[in-house]
Tab-separated table of C-alpha atoms in Angstrom:
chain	number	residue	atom	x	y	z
P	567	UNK	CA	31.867	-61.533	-55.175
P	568	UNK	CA	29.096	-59.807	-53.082
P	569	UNK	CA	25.989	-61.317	-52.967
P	570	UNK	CA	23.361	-59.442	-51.069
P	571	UNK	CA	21.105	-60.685	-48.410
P	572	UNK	CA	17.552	-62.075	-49.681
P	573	UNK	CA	15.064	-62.885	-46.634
P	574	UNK	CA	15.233	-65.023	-43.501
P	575	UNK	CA	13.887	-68.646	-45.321
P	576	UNK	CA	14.904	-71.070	-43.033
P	577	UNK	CA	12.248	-73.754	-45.328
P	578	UNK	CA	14.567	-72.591	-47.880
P	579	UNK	CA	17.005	-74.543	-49.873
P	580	UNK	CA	20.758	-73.285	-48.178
P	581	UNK	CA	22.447	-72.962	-51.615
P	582	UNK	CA	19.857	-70.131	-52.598
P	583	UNK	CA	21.798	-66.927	-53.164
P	584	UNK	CA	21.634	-64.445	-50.541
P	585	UNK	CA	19.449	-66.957	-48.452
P	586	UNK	CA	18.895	-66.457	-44.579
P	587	UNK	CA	18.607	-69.470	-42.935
P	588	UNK	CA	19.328	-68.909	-39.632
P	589	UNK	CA	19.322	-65.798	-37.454
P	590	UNK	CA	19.224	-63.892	-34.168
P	591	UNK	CA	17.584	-60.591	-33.243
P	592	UNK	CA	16.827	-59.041	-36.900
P	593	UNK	CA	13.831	-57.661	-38.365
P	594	UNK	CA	13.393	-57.095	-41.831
P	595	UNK	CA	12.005	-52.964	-42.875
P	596	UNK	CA	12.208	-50.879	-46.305
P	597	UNK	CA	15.654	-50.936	-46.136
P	598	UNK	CA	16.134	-54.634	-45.595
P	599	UNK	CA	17.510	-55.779	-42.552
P	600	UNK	CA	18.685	-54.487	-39.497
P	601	UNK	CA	18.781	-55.268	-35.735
P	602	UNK	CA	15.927	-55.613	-33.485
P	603	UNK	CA	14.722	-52.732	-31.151
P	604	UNK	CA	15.728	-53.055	-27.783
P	605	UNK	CA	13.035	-52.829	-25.049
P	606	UNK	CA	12.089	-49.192	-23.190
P	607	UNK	CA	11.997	-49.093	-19.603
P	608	UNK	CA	8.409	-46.814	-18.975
P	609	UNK	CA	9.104	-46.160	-15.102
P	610	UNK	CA	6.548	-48.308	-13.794
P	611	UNK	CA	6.991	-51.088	-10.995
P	612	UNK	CA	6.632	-55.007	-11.802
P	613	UNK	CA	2.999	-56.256	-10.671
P	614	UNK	CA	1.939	-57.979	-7.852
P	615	UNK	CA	1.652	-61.300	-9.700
P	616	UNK	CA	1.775	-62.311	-13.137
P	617	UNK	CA	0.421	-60.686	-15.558
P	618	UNK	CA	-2.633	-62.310	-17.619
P	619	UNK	CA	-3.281	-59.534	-20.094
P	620	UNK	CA	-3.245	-56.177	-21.197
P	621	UNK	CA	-3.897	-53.794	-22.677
P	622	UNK	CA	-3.277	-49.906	-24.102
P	623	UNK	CA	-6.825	-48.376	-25.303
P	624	UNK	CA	-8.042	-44.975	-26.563
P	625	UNK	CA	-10.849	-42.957	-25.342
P	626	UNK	CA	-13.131	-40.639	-27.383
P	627	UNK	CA	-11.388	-37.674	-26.364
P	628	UNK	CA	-7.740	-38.877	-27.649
P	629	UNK	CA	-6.523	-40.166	-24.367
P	630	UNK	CA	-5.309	-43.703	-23.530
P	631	UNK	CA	-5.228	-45.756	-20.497
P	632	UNK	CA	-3.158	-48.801	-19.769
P	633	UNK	CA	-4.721	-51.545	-17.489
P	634	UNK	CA	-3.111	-55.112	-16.702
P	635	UNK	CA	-4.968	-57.932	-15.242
P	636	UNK	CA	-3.694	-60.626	-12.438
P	637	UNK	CA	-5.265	-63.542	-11.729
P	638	UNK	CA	-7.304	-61.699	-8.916
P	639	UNK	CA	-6.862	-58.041	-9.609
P	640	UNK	CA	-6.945	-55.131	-12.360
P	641	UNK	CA	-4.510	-52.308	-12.190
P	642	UNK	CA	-4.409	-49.036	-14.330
P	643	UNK	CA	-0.999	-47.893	-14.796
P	644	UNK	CA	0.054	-44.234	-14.103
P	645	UNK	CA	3.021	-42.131	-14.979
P	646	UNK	CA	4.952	-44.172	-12.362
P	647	UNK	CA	3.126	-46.664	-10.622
P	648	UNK	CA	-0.113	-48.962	-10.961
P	649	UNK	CA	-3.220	-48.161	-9.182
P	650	UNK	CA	-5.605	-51.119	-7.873
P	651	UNK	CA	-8.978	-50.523	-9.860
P	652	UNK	CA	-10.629	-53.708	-9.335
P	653	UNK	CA	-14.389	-53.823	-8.148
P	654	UNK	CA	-14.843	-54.741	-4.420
P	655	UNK	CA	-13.786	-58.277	-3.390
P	656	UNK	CA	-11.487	-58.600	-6.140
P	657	UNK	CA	-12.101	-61.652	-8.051
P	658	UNK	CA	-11.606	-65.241	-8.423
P	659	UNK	CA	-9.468	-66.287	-11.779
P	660	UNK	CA	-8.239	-69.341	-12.771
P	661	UNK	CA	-5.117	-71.086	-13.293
P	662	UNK	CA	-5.454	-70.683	-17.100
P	663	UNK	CA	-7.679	-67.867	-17.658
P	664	UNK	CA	-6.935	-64.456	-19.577
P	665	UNK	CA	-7.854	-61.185	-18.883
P	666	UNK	CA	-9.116	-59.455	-22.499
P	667	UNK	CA	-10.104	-56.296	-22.916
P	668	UNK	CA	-11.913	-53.517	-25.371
P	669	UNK	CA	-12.943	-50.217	-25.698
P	670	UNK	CA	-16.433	-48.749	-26.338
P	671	UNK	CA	-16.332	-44.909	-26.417
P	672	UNK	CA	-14.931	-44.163	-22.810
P	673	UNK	CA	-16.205	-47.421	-21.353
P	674	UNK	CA	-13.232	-50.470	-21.183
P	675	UNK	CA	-14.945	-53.892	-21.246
P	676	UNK	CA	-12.571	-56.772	-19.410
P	677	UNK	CA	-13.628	-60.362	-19.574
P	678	UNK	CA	-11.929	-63.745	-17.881
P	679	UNK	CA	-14.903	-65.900	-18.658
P	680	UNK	CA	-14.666	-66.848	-15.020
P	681	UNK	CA	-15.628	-63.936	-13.085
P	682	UNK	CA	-18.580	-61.517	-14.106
P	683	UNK	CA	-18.067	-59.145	-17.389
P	684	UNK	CA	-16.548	-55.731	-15.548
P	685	UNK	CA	-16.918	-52.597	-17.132
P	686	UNK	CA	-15.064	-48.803	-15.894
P	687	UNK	CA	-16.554	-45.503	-16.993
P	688	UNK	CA	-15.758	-42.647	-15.291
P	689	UNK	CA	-15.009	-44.487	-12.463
P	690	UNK	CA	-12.463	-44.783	-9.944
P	691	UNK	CA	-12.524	-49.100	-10.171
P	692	UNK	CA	-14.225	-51.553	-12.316
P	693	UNK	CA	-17.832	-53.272	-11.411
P	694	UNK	CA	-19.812	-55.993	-12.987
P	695	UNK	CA	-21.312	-55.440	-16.140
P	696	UNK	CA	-25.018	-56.298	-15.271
P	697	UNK	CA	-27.244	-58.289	-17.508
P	698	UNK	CA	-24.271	-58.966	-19.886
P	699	UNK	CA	-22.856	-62.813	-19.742
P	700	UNK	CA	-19.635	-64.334	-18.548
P	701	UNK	CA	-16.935	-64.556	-21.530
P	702	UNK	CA	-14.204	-65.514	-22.916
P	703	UNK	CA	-13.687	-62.319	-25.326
P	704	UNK	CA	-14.395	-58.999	-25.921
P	705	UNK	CA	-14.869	-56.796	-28.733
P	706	UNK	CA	-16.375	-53.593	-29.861
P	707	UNK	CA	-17.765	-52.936	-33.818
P	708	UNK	CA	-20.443	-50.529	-35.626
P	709	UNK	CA	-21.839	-49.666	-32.281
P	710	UNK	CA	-22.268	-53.038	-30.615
P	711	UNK	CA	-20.325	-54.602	-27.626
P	712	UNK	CA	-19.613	-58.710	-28.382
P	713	UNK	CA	-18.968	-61.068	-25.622
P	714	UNK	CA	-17.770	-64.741	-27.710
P	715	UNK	CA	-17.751	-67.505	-25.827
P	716	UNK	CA	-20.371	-67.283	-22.816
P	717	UNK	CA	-21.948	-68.607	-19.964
P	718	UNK	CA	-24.497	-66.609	-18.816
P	719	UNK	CA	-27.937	-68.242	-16.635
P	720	UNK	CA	-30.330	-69.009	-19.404
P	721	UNK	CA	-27.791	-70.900	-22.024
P	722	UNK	CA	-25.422	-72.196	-19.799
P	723	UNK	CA	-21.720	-72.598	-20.444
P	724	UNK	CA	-21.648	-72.448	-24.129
P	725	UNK	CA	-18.149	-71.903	-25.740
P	726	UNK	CA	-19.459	-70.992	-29.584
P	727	UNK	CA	-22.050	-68.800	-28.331
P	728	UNK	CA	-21.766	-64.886	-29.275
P	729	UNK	CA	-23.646	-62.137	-27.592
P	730	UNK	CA	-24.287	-58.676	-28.794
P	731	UNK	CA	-25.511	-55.627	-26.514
P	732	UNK	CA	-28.000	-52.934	-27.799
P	733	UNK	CA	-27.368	-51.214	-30.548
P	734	UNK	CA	-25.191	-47.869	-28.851
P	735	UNK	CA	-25.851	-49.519	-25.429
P	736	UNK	CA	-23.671	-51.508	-23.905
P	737	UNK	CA	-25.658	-51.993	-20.751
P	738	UNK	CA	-28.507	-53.501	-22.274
P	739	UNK	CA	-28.315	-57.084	-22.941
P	740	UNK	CA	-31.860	-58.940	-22.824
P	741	UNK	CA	-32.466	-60.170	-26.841
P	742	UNK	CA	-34.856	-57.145	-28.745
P	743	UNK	CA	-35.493	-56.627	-32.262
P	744	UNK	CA	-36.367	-53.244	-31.111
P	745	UNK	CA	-33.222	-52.810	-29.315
P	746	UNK	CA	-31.234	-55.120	-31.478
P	747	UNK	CA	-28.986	-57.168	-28.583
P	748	UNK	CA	-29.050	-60.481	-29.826
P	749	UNK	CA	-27.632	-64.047	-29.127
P	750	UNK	CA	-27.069	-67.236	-31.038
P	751	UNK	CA	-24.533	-70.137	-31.582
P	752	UNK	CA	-21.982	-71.121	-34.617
P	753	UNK	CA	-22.302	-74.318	-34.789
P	754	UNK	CA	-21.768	-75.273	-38.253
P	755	UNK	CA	-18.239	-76.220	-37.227
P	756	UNK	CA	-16.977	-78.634	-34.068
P	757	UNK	CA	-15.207	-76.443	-31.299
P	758	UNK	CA	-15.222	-73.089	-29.117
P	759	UNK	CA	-14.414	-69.401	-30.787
P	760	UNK	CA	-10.798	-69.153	-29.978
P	761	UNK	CA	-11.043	-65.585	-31.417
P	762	UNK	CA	-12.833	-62.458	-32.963
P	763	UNK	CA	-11.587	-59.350	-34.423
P	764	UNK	CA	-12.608	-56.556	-35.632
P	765	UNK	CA	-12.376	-56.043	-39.112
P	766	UNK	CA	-13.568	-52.522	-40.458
P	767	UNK	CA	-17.288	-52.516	-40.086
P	768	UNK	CA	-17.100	-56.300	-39.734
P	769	UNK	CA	-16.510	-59.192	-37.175
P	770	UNK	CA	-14.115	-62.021	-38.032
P	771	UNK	CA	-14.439	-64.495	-35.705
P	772	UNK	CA	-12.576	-67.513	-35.495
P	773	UNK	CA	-12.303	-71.023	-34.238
P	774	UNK	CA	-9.696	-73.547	-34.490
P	775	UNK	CA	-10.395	-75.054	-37.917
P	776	UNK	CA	-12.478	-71.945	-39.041
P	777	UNK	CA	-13.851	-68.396	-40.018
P	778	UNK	CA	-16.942	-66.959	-39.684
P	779	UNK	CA	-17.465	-63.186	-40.399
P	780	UNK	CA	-20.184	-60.909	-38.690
P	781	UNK	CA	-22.407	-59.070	-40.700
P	782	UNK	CA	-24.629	-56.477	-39.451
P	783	UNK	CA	-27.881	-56.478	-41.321
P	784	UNK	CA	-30.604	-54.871	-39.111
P	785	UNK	CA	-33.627	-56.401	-37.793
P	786	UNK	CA	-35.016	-58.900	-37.847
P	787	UNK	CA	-32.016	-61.011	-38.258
P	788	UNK	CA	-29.188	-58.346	-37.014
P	789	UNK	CA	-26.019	-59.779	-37.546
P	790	UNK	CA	-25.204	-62.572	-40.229
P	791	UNK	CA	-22.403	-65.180	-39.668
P	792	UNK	CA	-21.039	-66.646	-43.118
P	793	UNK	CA	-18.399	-69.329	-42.891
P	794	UNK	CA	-15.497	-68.197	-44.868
P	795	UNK	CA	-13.344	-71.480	-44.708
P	796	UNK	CA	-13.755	-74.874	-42.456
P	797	UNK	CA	-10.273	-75.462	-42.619
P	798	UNK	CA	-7.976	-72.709	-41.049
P	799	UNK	CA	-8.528	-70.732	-37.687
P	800	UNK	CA	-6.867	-69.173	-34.945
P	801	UNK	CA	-5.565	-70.732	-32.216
P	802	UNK	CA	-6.046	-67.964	-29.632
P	803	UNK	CA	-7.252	-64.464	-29.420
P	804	UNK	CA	-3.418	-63.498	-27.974
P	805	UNK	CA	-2.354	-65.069	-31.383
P	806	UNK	CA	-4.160	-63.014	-33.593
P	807	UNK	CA	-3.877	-59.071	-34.479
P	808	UNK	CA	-6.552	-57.033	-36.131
P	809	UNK	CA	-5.202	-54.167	-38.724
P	810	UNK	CA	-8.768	-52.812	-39.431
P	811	UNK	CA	-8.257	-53.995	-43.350
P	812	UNK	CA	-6.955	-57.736	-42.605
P	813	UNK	CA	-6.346	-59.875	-39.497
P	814	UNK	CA	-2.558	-61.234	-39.194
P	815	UNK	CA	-3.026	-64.859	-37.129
P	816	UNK	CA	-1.388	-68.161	-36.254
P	817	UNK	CA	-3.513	-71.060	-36.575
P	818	UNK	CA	-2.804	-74.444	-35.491
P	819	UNK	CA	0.176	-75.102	-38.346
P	820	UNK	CA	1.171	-71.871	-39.930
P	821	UNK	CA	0.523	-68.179	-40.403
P	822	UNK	CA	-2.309	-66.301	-42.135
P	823	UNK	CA	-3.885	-63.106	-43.174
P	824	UNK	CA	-7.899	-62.711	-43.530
P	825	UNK	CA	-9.115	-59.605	-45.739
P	826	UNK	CA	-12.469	-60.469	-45.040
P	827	UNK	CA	-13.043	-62.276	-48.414
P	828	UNK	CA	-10.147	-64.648	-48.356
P	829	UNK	CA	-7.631	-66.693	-46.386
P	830	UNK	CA	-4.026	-67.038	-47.106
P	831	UNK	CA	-0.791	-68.469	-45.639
P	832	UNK	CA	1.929	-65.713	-45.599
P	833	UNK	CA	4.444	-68.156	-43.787
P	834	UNK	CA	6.128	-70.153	-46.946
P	835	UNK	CA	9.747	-68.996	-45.644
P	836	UNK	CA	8.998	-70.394	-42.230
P	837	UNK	CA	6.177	-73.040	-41.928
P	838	UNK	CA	8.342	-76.325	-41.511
P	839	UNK	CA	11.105	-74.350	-39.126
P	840	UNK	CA	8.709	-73.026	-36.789
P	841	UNK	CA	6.304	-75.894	-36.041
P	842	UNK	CA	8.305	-78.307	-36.293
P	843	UNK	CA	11.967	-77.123	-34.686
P	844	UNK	CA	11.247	-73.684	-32.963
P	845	UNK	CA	7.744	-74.018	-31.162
P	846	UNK	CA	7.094	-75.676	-27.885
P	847	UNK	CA	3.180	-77.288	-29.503
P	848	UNK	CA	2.598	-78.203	-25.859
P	849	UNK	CA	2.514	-74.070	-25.583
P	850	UNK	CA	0.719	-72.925	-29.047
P	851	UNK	CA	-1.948	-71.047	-26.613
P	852	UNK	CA	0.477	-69.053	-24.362
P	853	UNK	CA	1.616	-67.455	-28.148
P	854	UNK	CA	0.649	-63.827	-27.808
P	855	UNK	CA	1.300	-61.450	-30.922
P	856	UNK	CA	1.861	-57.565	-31.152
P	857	UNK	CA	1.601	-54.937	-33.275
P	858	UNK	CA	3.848	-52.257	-34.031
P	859	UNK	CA	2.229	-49.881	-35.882
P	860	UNK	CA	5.099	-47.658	-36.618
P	861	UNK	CA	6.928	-49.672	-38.299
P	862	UNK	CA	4.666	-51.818	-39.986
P	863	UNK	CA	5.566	-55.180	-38.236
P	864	UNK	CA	3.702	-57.874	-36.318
P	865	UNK	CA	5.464	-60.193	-33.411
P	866	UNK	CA	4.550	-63.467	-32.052
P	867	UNK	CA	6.189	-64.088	-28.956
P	868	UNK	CA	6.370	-67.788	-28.355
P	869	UNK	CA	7.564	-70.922	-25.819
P	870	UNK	CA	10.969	-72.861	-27.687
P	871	UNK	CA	11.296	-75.835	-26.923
P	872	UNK	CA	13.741	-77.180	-24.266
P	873	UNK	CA	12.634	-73.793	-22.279
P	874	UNK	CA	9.753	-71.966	-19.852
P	875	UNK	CA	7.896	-69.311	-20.963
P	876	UNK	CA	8.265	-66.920	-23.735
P	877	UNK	CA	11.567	-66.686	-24.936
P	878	UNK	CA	11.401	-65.585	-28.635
P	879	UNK	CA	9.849	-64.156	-31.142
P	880	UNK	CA	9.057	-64.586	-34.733
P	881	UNK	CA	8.377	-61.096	-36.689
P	882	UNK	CA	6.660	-60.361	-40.041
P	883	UNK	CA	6.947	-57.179	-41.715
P	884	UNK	CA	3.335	-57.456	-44.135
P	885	UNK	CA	4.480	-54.186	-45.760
P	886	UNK	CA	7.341	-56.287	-47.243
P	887	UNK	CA	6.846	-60.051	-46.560
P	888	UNK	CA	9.633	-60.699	-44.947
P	889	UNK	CA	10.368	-62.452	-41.532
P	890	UNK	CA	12.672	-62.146	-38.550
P	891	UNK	CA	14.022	-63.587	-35.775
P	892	UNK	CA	15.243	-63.284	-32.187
P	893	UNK	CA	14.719	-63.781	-28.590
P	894	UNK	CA	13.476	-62.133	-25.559
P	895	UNK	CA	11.971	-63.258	-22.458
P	896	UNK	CA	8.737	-61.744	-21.690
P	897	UNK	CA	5.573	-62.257	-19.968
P	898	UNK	CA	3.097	-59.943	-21.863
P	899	UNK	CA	3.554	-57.822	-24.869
P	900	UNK	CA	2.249	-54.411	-25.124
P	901	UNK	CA	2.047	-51.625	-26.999
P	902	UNK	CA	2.823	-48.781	-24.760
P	903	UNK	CA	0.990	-44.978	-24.937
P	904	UNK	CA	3.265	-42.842	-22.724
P	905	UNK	CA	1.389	-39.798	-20.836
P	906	UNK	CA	3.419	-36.773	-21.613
P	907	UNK	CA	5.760	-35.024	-18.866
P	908	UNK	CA	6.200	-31.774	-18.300
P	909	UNK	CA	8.199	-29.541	-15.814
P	910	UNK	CA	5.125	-28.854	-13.958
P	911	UNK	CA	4.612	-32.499	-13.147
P	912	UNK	CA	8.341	-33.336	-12.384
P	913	UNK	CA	7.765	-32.051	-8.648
P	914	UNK	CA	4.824	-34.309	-8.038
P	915	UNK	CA	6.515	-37.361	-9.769
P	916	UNK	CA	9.886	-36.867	-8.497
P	917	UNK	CA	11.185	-35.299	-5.298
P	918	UNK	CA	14.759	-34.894	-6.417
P	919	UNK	CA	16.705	-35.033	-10.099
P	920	UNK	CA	18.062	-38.126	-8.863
P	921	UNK	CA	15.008	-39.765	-9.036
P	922	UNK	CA	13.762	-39.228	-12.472
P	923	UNK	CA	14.251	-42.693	-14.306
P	924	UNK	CA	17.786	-43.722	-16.477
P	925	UNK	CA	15.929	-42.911	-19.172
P	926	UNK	CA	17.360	-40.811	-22.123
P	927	UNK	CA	15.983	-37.113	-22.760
P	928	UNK	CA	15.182	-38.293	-26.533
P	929	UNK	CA	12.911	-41.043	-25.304
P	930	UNK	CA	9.367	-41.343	-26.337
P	931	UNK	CA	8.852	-41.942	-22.903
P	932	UNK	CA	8.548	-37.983	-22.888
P	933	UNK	CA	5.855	-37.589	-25.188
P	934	UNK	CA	2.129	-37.958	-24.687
P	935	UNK	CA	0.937	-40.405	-26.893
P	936	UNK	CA	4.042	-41.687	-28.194
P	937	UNK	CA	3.943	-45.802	-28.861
């Protein structure tokens, strides 16, 4: 008798028909099951040191820029190598901190909370955002820049505080009703923002134990910050993925989706399994999450225990509701935009044949603006 294979439920009882209860390297699409994608090679060189974020973004004109963050330094990445763009002197870091990044128009906004808010334009390296305040993350909505959790000279070091530039002008951050930047604290729950995405013309933004969502309302208030729930949050931006009509985000104990109205868990199959076999808890910051667009699927990359670093994934497909499995070690996951090729490039990028990279001719590596 053939019984046909349900979904990956490790929670689930083993005698259910068709049950998956263990698993390695599958993801789950409209076909059911198959095997994970391998990983691309894209040409480029390892950094100088590790990498502590990045990013793929999309300027108003259609074209996309990569740029990776060290501890000290910010690099754009080019068809074949990574160019130093950081502002003069380089900067300081930390042992922990994160470079995060968004786009506004054709400016990119990068924050580490320790060094000074940096900003690129047209550009040939990044400078210091002036005015705006130290943070912890970045994020762009209905014409306004947010910086969440600050420290700028007049407030101090405050980790619920959110900022908001001009309205359409993200170099103007003094508080205006005229010009509608604005500043101001959640506080109705303990603990810093650990996250904020954007979601449509809204803000979700998260702590651990809960959800607030930005509304804009004009002047004199601006924006409006409901709390949605007191009792589920995010525990890191890196953890969290915004899909313009929902955010997809582990929280402290299990997996959710916020539409903006309510929260629910979409981790049944996997809750016990995960946080209490799989994940390293001493780790639940370093998860990072990404989003593959094409086919519909998000991955969190996370620490096992017994090893070092990230060496597996979880993946949910939230066109289905199914979850997979496997393992890879990684530093930082990204969505890749390749530049496109052509034949009139190939003598600047490559002196001979032999150096083009092993990579095969079908490749989206090939094609501009292929993920």
């Amino acid at each position: 008798m053939f019984v046909p294979l349900d979904r990956f439920a490790p929670d689930a009882d083993p005698t259910t028909p068709g049950v998956i209860t263990a698993c390695s390297n599958i993801i789950h699409t409209k076909k059911g099951y198959r095997s994970a994608y391998s990983g691309s090679t894209i040409a480029l060189p390892a950094l100088a040191a590790a990498c502590r974020g990045a990013a793929s973004l999309e300027k108003s004109d259609g074209s996309n820029r990569l740029f990776a963050g060290t501890q000290t330094k910010l690099y754009q990445a080019g068809s074949t190598s990574w160019t130093d763009v950081s502002k003069a002197g380089d900067y300081t870091g930390s042992s922990t901190s994160k470079w995060r990044f968004c786009q506004f128009g054709n400016v990119t906004i990068a924050v580490n909370k320790t060094d000074a808010t940096q900003y690129i334009d047209s550009g040939a390296d990044f400078a210091d955002l002036s005015g705006a305040p130290k943070a912890s993350i970045c994020e762009s909505v209905l014409g306004f820049v947010f910086l969440l959790g600050t420290n700028d000279g007049t407030y101090g070091d405050q980790p619920d505080r959110w900022w908001c530039s001009a309205l359409e002008n993200y170099t103007a951050w003094t508080p205006s009703i005229a010009t509608q930047s604005a500043t101001n604290r959640l506080y109705d729950t303990p603990g810093p923002i650990t996250a904020g995405r954007r979601l449509g013309d809204y803000l979700a933004v998260f702590k651990k134990r809960a959800i607030y969502l930005g509304q804009y309302v004009g002047p004199d208030q601006i924006w409006r910050w409901p709390l949605i729930t007191d009792r589920v949050g995010a525990i890191s931006q890196e953890a969290s993925v915004s899909l313009e009509e929902f955010v997809l985000f582990m929280g402290d104990d299990g997996f959710w989706v916020f539409d903006g109205a309510s929260v629910r868990p979409i981790d049944d199959d996997i809750r016990e399994w995960f946080f209490t076999e799989e994940l390293d808890t001493s780790a639940k910051t370093d998860v990072r999450a990404l989003h593959d667009a094409d086919k519909k699927i998000v991955y969190w990359h996370y620490q096992r225990r017994g090893t070092s670093g990230l060496t597996a994934w979880v993946a949910y497909n939230y066109q289905t509701g199914r979850w997979g499995n496997g393992t890879l070690t990684i530093e930082c996951p990204i969505e890749y935009l390749s530049s496109s090729i052509t034949y009139d490039d190939l003598g600047t990028l490559y002196s001979t044949y032999d150096d083009l990279p092993d990579i095969p001719y079908d490749s989206n590596f090939w094609l501009g603006g292929a993920r």
